[in-house]
Short mmCIF file of C-alpha atoms in Angstrom, two decimals:
data_model
loop_
_atom_site.label_atom_id
_atom_site.label_comp_id
_atom_site.label_asym_id
_atom_site.label_seq_id
_atom_site.Cartn_x
_atom_site.Cartn_y
_atom_site.Cartn_z
CA UNK A 1458 7.07 -12.85 15.56
CA UNK A 1459 6.67 -9.71 13.63
CA UNK A 1460 4.18 -7.71 12.02
CA UNK A 1461 1.65 -9.06 9.46
CA UNK A 1462 3.26 -7.47 6.69
CA UNK A 1463 6.41 -8.92 6.74
CA UNK A 1464 5.98 -12.13 8.29
CA UNK A 1465 2.88 -15.53 6.66
CA UNK A 1466 2.05 -16.58 10.14
CA UNK A 1467 2.60 -20.87 10.26
CA UNK A 1468 4.53 -20.47 6.57
CA UNK A 1469 7.29 -17.78 7.23
CA UNK A 1470 7.50 -17.38 10.41
CA UNK A 1471 5.44 -17.20 13.62
CA UNK A 1472 3.30 -14.54 14.68
CA UNK A 1473 3.02 -13.66 18.25
CA UNK A 1474 -0.06 -11.44 19.72
CA UNK A 1475 1.01 -9.40 22.49
CA UNK A 1476 3.79 -8.88 25.30
CA UNK A 1477 3.23 -12.19 27.00
CA UNK A 1478 6.33 -13.62 27.73
CA UNK A 1479 4.90 -17.06 27.77
CA UNK A 1480 2.92 -16.90 24.60
CA UNK A 1481 6.82 -15.56 23.22
CA UNK A 1482 8.65 -18.50 24.38
CA UNK A 1483 5.95 -21.09 23.70
CA UNK A 1484 6.90 -19.92 20.12
CA UNK A 1485 10.64 -19.13 20.23
CA UNK A 1486 10.52 -23.28 21.37
CA UNK A 1487 8.31 -23.93 18.04
CA UNK A 1488 10.89 -22.34 16.13
CA UNK A 1489 13.32 -24.13 17.48
CA UNK A 1490 11.82 -27.62 17.01
CA UNK A 1491 11.15 -27.07 13.67
CA UNK A 1492 14.58 -26.21 12.45
CA UNK A 1493 15.44 -29.45 13.11
CA UNK A 1494 13.80 -31.03 10.23
CA UNK A 1495 12.39 -30.56 6.73
CA UNK A 1496 9.46 -27.90 8.27
CA UNK A 1497 12.13 -25.62 9.40
CA UNK A 1498 13.67 -25.71 6.25
CA UNK A 1499 10.68 -25.22 3.92
CA UNK A 1500 10.11 -22.19 6.48
CA UNK A 1501 13.33 -21.05 5.93
CA UNK A 1502 13.16 -21.53 1.59
CA UNK A 1503 9.18 -19.41 2.34
CA UNK A 1504 10.72 -16.60 4.46
CA UNK A 1505 13.73 -16.32 1.97
CA UNK A 1506 11.77 -16.09 -0.88
CA UNK A 1507 8.79 -13.65 0.76
CA UNK A 1508 11.77 -11.12 1.86
CA UNK A 1509 13.09 -10.65 -1.79
CA UNK A 1510 9.37 -8.71 -2.42
CA UNK A 1511 11.04 -6.31 0.25
CA UNK A 1512 14.30 -5.04 -1.99
CA UNK A 1513 14.28 -1.10 -2.33
CA UNK A 1514 13.04 -1.67 -5.58
CA UNK A 1515 10.53 -3.70 -5.00
CA UNK A 1516 9.37 -0.39 -2.47
CA UNK A 1517 10.52 2.14 -4.82
CA UNK A 1518 7.90 0.76 -7.55
CA UNK A 1519 4.90 0.39 -5.57
CA UNK A 1520 5.62 3.54 -4.12
CA UNK A 1521 5.78 5.20 -7.24
CA UNK A 1522 2.47 3.33 -8.99
CA UNK A 1523 0.60 4.48 -5.78
CA UNK A 1524 1.75 7.54 -7.08
CA UNK A 1525 0.81 7.33 -10.40
CA UNK A 1526 -2.66 6.33 -9.16
CA UNK A 1527 -3.04 9.06 -7.17
CA UNK A 1528 -2.37 11.52 -9.67
CA UNK A 1529 -4.69 9.12 -12.31
CA UNK A 1530 -7.34 9.80 -9.67
CA UNK A 1531 -6.97 13.18 -8.71
CA UNK A 1532 -6.80 14.36 -13.17
CA UNK A 1533 -10.43 12.12 -13.05
CA UNK A 1534 -11.63 14.00 -10.52
CA UNK A 1535 -10.22 17.25 -11.79
CA UNK A 1536 -11.59 16.58 -15.15
CA UNK A 1537 -15.55 15.75 -14.23
CA UNK A 1538 -15.57 18.48 -11.81
CA UNK A 1539 -14.59 21.32 -14.81
CA UNK A 1540 -17.28 19.81 -17.23
CA UNK A 1541 -19.83 19.99 -14.14
CA UNK A 1542 -19.26 23.28 -13.73
CA UNK A 1543 -19.27 23.96 -18.00
CA UNK A 1544 -22.23 22.67 -18.19
CA UNK A 1545 -23.34 24.19 -14.90
CA UNK A 1546 -22.62 27.72 -15.98
CA UNK A 1547 -24.84 30.74 -17.13
CA UNK A 1548 -24.20 31.46 -20.93
CA UNK A 1549 -22.37 34.63 -21.38
CA UNK A 1550 -24.44 37.54 -22.73
CA UNK A 1551 -21.92 39.52 -25.94
CA UNK A 1552 -23.05 42.98 -25.69
CA UNK A 1553 -21.31 46.40 -27.19
CA UNK A 1554 -20.56 48.77 -24.59
CA UNK A 1555 -22.47 52.50 -25.25
CA UNK A 1556 -21.05 55.39 -23.35
CA UNK A 1557 -17.89 54.43 -21.58
CA UNK A 1558 -15.84 56.85 -20.91
CA UNK A 1559 -12.25 56.70 -20.66
#
């Protein structure tokens, strides 16, 4: 039961497709039967370990890393565009102006 990101089906919990009451009842029954023995204990330990990866520290680190990647991608793309613009620019001709009144 839950989101695929938060639950590894059969390892840390059970994912139930849709909103069918019978499917949900079957999934809950499976969990209750597992809980009484080693399979349930293993699922419980795996769920606790998996959930530890969802701390605010981990979330913040992942967010900052994605910002760094986005900034790096933007900067690299901008450098290429500026370099292309400079290469495509016609050279300027500098000449002395004559007859320009003030």
